[in-house]
CSV table of C-alpha atoms and ligand atoms in Angstrom, one decimal:
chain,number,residue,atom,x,y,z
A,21,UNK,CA,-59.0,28.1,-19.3
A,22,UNK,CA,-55.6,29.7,-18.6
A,23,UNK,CA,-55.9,33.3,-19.4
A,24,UNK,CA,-53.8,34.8,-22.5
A,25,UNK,CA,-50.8,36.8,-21.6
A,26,UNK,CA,-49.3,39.9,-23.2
A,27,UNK,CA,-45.5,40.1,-23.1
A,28,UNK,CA,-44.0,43.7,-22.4
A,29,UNK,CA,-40.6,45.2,-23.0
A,30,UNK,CA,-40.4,48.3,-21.4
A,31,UNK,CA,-37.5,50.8,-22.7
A,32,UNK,CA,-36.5,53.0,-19.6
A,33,UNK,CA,-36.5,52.5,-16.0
A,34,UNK,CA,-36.6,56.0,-14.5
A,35,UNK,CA,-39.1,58.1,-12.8
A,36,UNK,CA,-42.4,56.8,-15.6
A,37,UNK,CA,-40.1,53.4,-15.6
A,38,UNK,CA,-40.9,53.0,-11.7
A,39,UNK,CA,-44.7,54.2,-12.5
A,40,UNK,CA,-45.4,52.1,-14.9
A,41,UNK,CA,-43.6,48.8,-13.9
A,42,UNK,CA,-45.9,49.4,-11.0
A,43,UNK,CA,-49.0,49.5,-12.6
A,44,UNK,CA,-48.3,46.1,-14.3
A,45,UNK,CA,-47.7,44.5,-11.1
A,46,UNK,CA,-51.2,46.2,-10.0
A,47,UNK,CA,-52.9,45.7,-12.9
A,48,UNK,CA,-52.0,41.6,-13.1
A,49,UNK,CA,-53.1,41.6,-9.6
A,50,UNK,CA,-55.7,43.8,-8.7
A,51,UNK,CA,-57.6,44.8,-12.0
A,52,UNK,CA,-57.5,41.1,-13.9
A,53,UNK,CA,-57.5,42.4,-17.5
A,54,UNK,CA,-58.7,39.6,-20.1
A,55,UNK,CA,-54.8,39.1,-20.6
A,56,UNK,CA,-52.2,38.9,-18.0
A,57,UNK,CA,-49.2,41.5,-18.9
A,58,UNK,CA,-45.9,39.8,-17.8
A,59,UNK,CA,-42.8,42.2,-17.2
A,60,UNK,CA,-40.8,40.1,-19.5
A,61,UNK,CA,-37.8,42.5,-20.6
A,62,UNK,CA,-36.4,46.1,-19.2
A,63,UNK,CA,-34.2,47.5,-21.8
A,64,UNK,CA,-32.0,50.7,-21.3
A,65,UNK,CA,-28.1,51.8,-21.8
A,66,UNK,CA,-26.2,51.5,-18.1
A,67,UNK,CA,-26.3,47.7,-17.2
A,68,UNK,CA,-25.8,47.7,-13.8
A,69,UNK,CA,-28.1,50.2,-13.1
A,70,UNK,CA,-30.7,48.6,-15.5
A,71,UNK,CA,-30.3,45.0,-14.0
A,72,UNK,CA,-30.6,46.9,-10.0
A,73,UNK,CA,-34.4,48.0,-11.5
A,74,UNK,CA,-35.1,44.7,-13.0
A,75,UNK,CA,-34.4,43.1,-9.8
A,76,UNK,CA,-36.3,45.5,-7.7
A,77,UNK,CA,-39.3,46.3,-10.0
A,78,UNK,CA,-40.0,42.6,-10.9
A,79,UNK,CA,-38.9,42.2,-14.9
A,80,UNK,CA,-37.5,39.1,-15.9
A,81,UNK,CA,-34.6,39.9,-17.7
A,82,UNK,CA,-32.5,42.9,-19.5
A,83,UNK,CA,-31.5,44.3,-22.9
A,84,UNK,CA,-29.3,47.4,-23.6
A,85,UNK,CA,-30.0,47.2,-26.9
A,86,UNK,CA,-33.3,48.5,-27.9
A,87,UNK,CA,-33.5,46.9,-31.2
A,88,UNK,CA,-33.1,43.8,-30.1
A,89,UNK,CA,-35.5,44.3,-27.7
A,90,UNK,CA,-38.4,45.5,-29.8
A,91,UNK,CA,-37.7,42.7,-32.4
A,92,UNK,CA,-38.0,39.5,-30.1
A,93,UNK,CA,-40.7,37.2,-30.9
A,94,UNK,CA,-42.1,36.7,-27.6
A,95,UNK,CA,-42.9,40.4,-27.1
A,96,UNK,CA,-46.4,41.9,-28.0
A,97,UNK,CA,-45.9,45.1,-25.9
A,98,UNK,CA,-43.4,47.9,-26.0
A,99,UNK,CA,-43.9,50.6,-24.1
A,100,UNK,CA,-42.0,53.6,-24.0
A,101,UNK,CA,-40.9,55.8,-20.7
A,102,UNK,CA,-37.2,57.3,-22.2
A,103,UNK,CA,-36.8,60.9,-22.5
A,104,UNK,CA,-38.6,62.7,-25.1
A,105,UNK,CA,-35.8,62.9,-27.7
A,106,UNK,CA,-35.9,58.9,-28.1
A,107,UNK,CA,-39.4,58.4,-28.0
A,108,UNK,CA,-39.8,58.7,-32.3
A,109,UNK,CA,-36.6,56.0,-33.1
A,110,UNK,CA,-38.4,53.6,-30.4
A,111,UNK,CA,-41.6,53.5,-31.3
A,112,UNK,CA,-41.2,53.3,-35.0
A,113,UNK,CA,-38.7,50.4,-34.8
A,114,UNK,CA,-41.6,48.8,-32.6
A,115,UNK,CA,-44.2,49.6,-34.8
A,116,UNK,CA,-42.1,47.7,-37.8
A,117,UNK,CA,-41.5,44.8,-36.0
A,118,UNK,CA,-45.4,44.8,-35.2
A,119,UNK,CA,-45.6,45.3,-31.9
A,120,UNK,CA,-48.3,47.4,-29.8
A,121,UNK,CA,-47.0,50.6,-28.0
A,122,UNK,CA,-47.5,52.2,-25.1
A,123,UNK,CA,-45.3,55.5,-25.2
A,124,UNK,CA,-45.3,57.8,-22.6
A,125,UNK,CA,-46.5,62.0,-23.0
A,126,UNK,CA,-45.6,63.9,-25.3
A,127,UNK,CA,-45.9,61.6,-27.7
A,128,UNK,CA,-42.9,63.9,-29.8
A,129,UNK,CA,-40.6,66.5,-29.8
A,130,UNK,CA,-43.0,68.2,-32.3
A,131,UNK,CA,-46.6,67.6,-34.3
A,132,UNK,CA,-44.1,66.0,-37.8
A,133,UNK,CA,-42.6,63.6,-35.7
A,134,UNK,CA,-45.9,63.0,-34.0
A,135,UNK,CA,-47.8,62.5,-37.0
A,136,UNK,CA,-45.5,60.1,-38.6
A,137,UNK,CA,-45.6,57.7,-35.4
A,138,UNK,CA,-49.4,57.8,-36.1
A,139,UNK,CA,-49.4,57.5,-39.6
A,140,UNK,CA,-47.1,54.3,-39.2
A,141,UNK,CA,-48.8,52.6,-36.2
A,142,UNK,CA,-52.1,53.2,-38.0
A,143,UNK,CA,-50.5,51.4,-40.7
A,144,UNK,CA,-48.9,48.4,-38.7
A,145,UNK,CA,-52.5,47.5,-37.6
A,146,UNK,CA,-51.7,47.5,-33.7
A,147,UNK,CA,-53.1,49.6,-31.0
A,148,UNK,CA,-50.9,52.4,-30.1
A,149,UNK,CA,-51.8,54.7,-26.9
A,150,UNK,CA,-50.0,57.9,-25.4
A,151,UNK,CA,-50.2,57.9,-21.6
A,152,UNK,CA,-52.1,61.2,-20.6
A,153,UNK,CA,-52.5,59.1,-17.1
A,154,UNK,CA,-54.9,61.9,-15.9
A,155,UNK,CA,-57.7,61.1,-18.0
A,156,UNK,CA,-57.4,58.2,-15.8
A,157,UNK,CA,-58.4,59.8,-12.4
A,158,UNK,CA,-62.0,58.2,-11.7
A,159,UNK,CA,-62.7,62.1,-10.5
A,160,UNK,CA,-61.4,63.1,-14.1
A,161,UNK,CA,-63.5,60.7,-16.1
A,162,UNK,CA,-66.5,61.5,-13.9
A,163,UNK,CA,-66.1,64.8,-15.2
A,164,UNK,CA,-65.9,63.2,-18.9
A,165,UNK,CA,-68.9,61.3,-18.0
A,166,UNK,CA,-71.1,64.5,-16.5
A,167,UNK,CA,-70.3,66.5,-19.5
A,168,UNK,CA,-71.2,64.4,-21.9
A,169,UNK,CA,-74.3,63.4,-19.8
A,170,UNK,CA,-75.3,67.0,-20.6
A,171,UNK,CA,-75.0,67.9,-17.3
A,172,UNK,CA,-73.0,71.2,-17.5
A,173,UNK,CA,-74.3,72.4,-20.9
A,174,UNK,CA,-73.3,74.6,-23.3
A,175,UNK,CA,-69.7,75.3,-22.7
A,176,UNK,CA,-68.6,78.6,-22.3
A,177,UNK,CA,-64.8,78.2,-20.5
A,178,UNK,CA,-61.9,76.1,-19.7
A,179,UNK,CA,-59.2,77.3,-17.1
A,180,UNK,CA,-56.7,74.8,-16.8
A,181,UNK,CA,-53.0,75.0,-14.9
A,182,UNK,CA,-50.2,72.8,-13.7
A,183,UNK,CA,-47.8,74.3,-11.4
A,184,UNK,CA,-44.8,72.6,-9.6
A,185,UNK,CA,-42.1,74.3,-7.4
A,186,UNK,CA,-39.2,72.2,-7.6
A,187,UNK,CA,-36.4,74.2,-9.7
A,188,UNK,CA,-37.0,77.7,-8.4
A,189,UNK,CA,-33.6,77.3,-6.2
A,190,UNK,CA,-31.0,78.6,-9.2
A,191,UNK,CA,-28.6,76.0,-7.6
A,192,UNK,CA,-30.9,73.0,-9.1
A,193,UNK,CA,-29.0,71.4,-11.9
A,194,UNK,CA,-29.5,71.1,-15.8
A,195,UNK,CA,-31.3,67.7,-15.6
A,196,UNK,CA,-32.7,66.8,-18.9
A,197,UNK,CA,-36.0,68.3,-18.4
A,198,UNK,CA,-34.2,71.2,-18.9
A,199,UNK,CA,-32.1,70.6,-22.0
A,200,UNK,CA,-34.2,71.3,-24.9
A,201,UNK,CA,-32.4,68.6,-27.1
A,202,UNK,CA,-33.8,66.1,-24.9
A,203,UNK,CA,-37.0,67.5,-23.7
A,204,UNK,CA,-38.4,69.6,-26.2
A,205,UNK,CA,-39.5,72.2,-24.2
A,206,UNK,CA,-39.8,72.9,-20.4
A,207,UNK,CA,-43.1,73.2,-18.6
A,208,UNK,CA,-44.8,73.4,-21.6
A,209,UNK,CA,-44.1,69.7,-23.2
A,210,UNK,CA,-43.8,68.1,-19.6
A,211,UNK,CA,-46.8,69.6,-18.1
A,212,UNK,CA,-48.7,71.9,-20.3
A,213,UNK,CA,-49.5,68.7,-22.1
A,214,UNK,CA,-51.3,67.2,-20.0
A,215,UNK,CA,-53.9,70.2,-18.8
A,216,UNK,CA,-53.9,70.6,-22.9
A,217,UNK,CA,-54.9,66.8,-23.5
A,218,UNK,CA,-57.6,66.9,-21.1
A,219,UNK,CA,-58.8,70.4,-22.6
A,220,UNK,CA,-59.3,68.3,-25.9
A,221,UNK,CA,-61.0,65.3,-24.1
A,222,UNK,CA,-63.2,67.5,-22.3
A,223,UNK,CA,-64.0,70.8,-24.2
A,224,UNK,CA,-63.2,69.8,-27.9
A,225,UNK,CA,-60.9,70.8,-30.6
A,226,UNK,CA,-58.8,73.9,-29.9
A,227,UNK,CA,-58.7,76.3,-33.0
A,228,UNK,CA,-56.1,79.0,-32.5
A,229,UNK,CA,-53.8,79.9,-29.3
A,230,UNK,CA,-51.9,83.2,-28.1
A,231,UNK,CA,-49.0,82.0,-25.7
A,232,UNK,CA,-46.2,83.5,-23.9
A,233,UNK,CA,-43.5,82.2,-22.1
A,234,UNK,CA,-40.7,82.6,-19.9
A,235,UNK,CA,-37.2,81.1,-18.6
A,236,UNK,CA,-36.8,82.8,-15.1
A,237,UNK,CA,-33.6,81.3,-14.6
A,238,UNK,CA,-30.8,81.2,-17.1
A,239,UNK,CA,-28.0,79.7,-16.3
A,240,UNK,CA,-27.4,76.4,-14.1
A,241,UNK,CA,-24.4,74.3,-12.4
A,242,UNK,CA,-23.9,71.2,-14.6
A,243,UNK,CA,-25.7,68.0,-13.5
A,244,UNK,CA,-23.2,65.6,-11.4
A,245,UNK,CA,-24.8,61.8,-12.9
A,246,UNK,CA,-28.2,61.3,-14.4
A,247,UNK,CA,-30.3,60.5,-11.5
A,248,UNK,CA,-34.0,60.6,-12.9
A,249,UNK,CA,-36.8,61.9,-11.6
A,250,UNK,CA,-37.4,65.7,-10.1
A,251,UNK,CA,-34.1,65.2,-8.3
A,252,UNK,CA,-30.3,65.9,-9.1
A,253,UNK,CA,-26.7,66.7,-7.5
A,254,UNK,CA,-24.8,69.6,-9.2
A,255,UNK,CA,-21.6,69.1,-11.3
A,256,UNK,CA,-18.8,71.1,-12.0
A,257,UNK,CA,-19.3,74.2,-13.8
A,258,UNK,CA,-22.3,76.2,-15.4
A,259,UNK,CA,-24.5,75.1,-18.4
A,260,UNK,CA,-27.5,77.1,-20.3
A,261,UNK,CA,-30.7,76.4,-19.7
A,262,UNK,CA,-32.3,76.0,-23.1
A,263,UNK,CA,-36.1,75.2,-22.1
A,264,UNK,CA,-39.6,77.6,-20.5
A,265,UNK,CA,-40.0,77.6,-16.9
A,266,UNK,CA,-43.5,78.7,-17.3
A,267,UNK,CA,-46.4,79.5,-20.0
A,268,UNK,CA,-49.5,81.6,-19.9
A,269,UNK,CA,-51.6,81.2,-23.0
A,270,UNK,CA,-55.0,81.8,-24.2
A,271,UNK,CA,-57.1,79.5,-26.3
A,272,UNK,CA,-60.1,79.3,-29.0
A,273,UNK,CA,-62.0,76.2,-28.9
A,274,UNK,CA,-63.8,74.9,-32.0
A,275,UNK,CA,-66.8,75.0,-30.2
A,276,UNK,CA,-66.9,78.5,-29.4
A,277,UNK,CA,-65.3,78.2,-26.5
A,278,UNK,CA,-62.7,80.3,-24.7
A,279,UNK,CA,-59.8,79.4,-22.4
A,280,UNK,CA,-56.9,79.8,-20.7
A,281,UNK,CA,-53.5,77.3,-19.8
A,282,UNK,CA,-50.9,78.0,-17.3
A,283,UNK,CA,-47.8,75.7,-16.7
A,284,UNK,CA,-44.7,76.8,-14.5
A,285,UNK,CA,-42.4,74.9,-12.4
A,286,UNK,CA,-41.5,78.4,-10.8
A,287,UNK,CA,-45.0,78.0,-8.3
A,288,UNK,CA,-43.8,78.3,-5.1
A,289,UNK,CA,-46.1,76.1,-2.5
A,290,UNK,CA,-47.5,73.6,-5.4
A,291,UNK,CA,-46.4,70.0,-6.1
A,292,UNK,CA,-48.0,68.5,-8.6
A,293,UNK,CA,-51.0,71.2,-8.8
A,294,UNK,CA,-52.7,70.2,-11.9
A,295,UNK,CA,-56.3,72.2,-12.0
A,296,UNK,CA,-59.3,72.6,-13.9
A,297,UNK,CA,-62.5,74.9,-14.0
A,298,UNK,CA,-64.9,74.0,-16.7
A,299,UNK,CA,-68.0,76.7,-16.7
A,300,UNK,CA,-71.1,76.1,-19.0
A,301,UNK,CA,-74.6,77.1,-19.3
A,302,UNK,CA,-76.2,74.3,-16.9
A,303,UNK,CA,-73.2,74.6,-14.6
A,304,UNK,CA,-69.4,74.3,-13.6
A,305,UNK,CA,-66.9,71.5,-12.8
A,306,UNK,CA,-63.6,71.8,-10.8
A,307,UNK,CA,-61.1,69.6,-10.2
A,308,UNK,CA,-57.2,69.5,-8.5
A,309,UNK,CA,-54.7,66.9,-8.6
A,310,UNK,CA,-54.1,67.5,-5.1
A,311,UNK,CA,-57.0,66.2,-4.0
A,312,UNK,CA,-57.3,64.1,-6.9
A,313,UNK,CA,-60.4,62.0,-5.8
A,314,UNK,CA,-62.9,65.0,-5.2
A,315,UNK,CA,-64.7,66.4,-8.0
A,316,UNK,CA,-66.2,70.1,-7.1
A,317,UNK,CA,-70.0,70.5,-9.6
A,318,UNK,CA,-72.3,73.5,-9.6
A,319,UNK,CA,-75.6,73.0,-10.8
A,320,UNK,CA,-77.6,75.8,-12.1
A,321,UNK,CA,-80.5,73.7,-12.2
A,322,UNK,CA,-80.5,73.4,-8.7
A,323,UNK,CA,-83.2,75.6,-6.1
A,324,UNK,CA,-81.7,78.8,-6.0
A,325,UNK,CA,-81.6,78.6,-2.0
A,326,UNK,CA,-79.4,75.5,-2.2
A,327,UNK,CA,-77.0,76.2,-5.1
A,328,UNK,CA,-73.5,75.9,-4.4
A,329,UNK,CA,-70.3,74.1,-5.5
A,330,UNK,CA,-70.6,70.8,-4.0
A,331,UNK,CA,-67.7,68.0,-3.7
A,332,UNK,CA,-68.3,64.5,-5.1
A,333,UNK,CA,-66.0,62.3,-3.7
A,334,UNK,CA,-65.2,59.9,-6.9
A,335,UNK,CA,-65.0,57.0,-4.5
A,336,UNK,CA,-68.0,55.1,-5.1
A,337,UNK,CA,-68.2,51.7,-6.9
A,338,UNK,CA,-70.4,53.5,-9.9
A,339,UNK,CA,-67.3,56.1,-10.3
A,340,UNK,CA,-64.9,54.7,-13.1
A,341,UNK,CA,-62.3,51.9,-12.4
A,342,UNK,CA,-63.2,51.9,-8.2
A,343,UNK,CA,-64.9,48.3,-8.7
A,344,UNK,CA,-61.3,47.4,-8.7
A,345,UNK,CA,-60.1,49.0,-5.1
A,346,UNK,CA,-61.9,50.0,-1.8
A,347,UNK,CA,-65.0,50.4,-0.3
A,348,UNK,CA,-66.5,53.9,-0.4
A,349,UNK,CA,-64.0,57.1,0.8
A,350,UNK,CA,-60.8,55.2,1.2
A,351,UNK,CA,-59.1,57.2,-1.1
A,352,UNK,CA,-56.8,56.0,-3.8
A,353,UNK,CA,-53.2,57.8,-5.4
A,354,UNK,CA,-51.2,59.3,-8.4
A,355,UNK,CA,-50.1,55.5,-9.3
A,356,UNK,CA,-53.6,54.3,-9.8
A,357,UNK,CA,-53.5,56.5,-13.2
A,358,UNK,CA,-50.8,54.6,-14.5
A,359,UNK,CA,-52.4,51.5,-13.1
A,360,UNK,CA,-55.9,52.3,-14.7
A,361,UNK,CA,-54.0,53.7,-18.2
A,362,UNK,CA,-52.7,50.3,-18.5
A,363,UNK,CA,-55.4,47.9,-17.7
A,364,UNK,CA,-57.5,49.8,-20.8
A,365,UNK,CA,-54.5,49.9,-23.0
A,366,UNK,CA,-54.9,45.9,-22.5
A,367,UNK,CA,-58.7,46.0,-22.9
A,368,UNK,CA,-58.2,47.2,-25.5
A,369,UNK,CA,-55.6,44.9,-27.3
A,370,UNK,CA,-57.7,42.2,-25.9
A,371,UNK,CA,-61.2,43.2,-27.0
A,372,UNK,CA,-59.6,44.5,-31.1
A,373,UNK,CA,-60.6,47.7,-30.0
A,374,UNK,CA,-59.2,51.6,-30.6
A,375,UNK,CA,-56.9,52.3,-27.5
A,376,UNK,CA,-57.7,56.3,-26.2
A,377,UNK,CA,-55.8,58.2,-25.9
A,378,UNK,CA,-53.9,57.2,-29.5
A,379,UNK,CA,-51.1,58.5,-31.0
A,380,UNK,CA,-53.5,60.3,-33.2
A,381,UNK,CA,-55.0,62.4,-29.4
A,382,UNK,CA,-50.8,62.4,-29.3
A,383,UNK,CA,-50.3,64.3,-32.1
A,384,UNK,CA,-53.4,66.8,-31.2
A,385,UNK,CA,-51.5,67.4,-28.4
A,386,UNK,CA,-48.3,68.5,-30.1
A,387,UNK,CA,-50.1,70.4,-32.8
A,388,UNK,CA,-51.9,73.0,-29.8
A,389,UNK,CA,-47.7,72.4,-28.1
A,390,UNK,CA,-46.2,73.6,-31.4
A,391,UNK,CA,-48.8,76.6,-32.4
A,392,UNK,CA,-48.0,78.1,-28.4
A,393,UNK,CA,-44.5,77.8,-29.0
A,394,UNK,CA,-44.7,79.7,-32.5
A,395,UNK,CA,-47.4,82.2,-30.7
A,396,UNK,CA,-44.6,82.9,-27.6
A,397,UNK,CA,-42.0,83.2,-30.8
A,398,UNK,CA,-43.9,85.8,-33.0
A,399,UNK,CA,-46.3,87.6,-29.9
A,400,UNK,CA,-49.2,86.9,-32.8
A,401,UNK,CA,-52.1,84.2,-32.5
A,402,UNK,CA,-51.5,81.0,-34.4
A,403,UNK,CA,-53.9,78.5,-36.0
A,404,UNK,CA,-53.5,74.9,-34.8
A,405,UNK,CA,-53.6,72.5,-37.9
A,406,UNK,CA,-56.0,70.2,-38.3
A,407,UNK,CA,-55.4,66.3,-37.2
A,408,UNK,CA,-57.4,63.7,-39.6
A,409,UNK,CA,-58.0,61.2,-39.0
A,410,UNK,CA,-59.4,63.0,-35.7
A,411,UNK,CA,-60.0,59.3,-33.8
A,412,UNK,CA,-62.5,60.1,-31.4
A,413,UNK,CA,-60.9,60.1,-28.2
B,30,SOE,C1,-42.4,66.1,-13.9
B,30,SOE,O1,-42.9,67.4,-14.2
B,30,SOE,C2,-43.5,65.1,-13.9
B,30,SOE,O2,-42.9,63.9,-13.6
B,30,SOE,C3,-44.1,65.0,-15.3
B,30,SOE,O3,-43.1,64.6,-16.3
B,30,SOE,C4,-45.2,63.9,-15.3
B,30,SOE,O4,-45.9,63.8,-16.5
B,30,SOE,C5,-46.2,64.3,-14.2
B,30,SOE,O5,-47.2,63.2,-14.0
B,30,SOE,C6,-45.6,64.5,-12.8
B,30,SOE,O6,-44.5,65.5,-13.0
């Protein structure tokens, strides 16, 4: 029997437009989800540039107007990779027209907007997921899977950072990661949410926060042309930049909990350096990006002679999503997230089932974003507001 197919319109083509057409093309290919995605439509503003992607990435055809786009009958997917200003108007005209969504982190500029995209897509009656493509690392659901085996305990702390080095050279330009119209914030929406999404996955709620944050650099030369990505050539003149390069902030979890998030793009030597150090009563768990397919555990339980931190290498076919790649130890990469993101986003449309993370984990997120922000504002701890209803993620 032919297998179904699920038609996708993807608005943007950037940086997350190249990731994700990606993991389609991987996902059709290599991970055979009950329904084969098929890159129908690219949407996005600059023809020329938009058709040059279509061609390269694989989509059939284009559309520069979004609307359009979302409201096509053959489309049963739109999913969302434009900047963070655009993401609400997107995904509520896709929601109307009945469509599932895919929208990429943050889910919104702040916890209103996020909760109205969940309130509505819970009301249209289709699967809706934010793309926290970390949770996807079979290393970082190993970790998911060992703590909720038991096997760490009681937990007592979470230490979580993402650094990056890439603007600490004041000639960088004012790309739109930087412009807090667009954005929303700095380090703190773009990578603090991740390390604060996978906090919730894997500690639990987060009940109050005490931030503070910093812009190091204050001014900027104008950016020449939107380019995309973590690149950019300077323009004329100077422009102000209106976003955190970095944020320190302490946490209370529900559970009792205690920890600590750091986000800067101001890290000299790291990349992509997202980390994590879980510590509970039976023992600890480590991870980093960097060497995103280890997973460092310390087991209390062990003989006292042979405890130490030990390194799983999340390689194995009984680690999550490797049944799809490569024998034993030959690694895999940051596009396997995306890739692995998608195929359960389809899984779940397939099998009627909630999609995690949803746009309800989405607006989590932005509730523990918004109290930091109003922390760092005020120097005073701030409650984080309850989200009902709290799908478990
Ligand atoms: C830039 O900081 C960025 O592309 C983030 O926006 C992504 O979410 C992260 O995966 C890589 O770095």
């Amino acid at each position: 029997m032919a297998k179904s197919k699920l038609n996708v319109a993807m608005i943007g083509y950037k940086f997350m437009g190249k990731a994700h057409s990606n993991a389609y093309r991987q996902v059709a290919r290599m991970m055979h989800p009950a329904a084969e995605p098929v890159m129908k439509l690219l949407v996005g503003r600059t023809p020329d540039a938009l058709q040059a992607a279509a061609t390269e990435y694989g989509w059939e055809k284009i559309e520069t107007d979004y609307h359009k786009a979302v409201r096509r009958k053959e489309i049963n997917i739109v999913d969302v990779t434009t900047t963070n200003d655009v993401h609400k108007e997107v995904v509520l005209a896709a929601l109307k027209a009945g469509k599932h969504v895919f929208c990429e982190k943050p889910l919104a500029m702040n916890l209103k907007d996020a909760l109205k995209m969940a309130e509505t897509a819970e009301a249209a009656g289709v699967k809706h997921m934010v793309n926290f493509n970390y949770r996807f690392c079979p290393a970082v659901a190993l970790a998911k899977q060992l703590i909720d085996e038991g096997r760490i305990g009681r937990i007592f702390h979470w230490r979580g950072s993402y650094l990056q080095d890439w603007i600490i050279d004041p000639s960088f330009p004012l790309v739109w990661r930087l412009d807090k119209n667009v954005a929303g914030s700095g380090s703190h929406g773009d990578l603090n949410a991740h390390t604060i999404d996978l906090a919730l996955w894997l500690v639990g709620d987060i009940s109050e926060v005490n931030a503070t944050m910093e812009t190091f650099v204050k001014q900027r030369p104008k950016q020449a042309q939107t380019t995309g990505g973590l690149t950019a050539a300077a323009g004329e003149g100077m422009g102000e930049v209106t976003v955190d390069d970095a944020v320190i902030s302490l946490v209370r979890f529900d559970n009792g909990a205690i920890g600590t998030f750091e986000a800067s793009r101001f890290a000299a030597g790291h990349k992509n350096g997202l980390s994590f150090e879980i510590n509970g009563d039976k023992g600890s768990l480590r991870f980093d990006f960097e060497r995103m397919n280890e997973l460092e555990y310390f087991n209390r339980e062990d003989p006292a002679h042979a405890q130490g931190f030990r390194t799983i290498l999340a390689t194995e076919s009984i680690h999550p999503y490797l049944q799809a790649w490569w024998p034993p130890g030959h690694v895999i990469g940051y596009e396997h997230g995306f890739t692995h993101s998608i195929y359960s986003f389809i899984e779940h449309i397939v099998n009627d089932t909630p999609a995690s993370p949803d746009f309800w984990a989405g607006a989590k997120v932005n509730a523990v974003l918004d109290a930091m922000v109003k922390s760092s504002d005020t120097r005073k701890w701030i409650g984080v507001p309850v989200i009902a209803p709290a799908v478990p993620v």
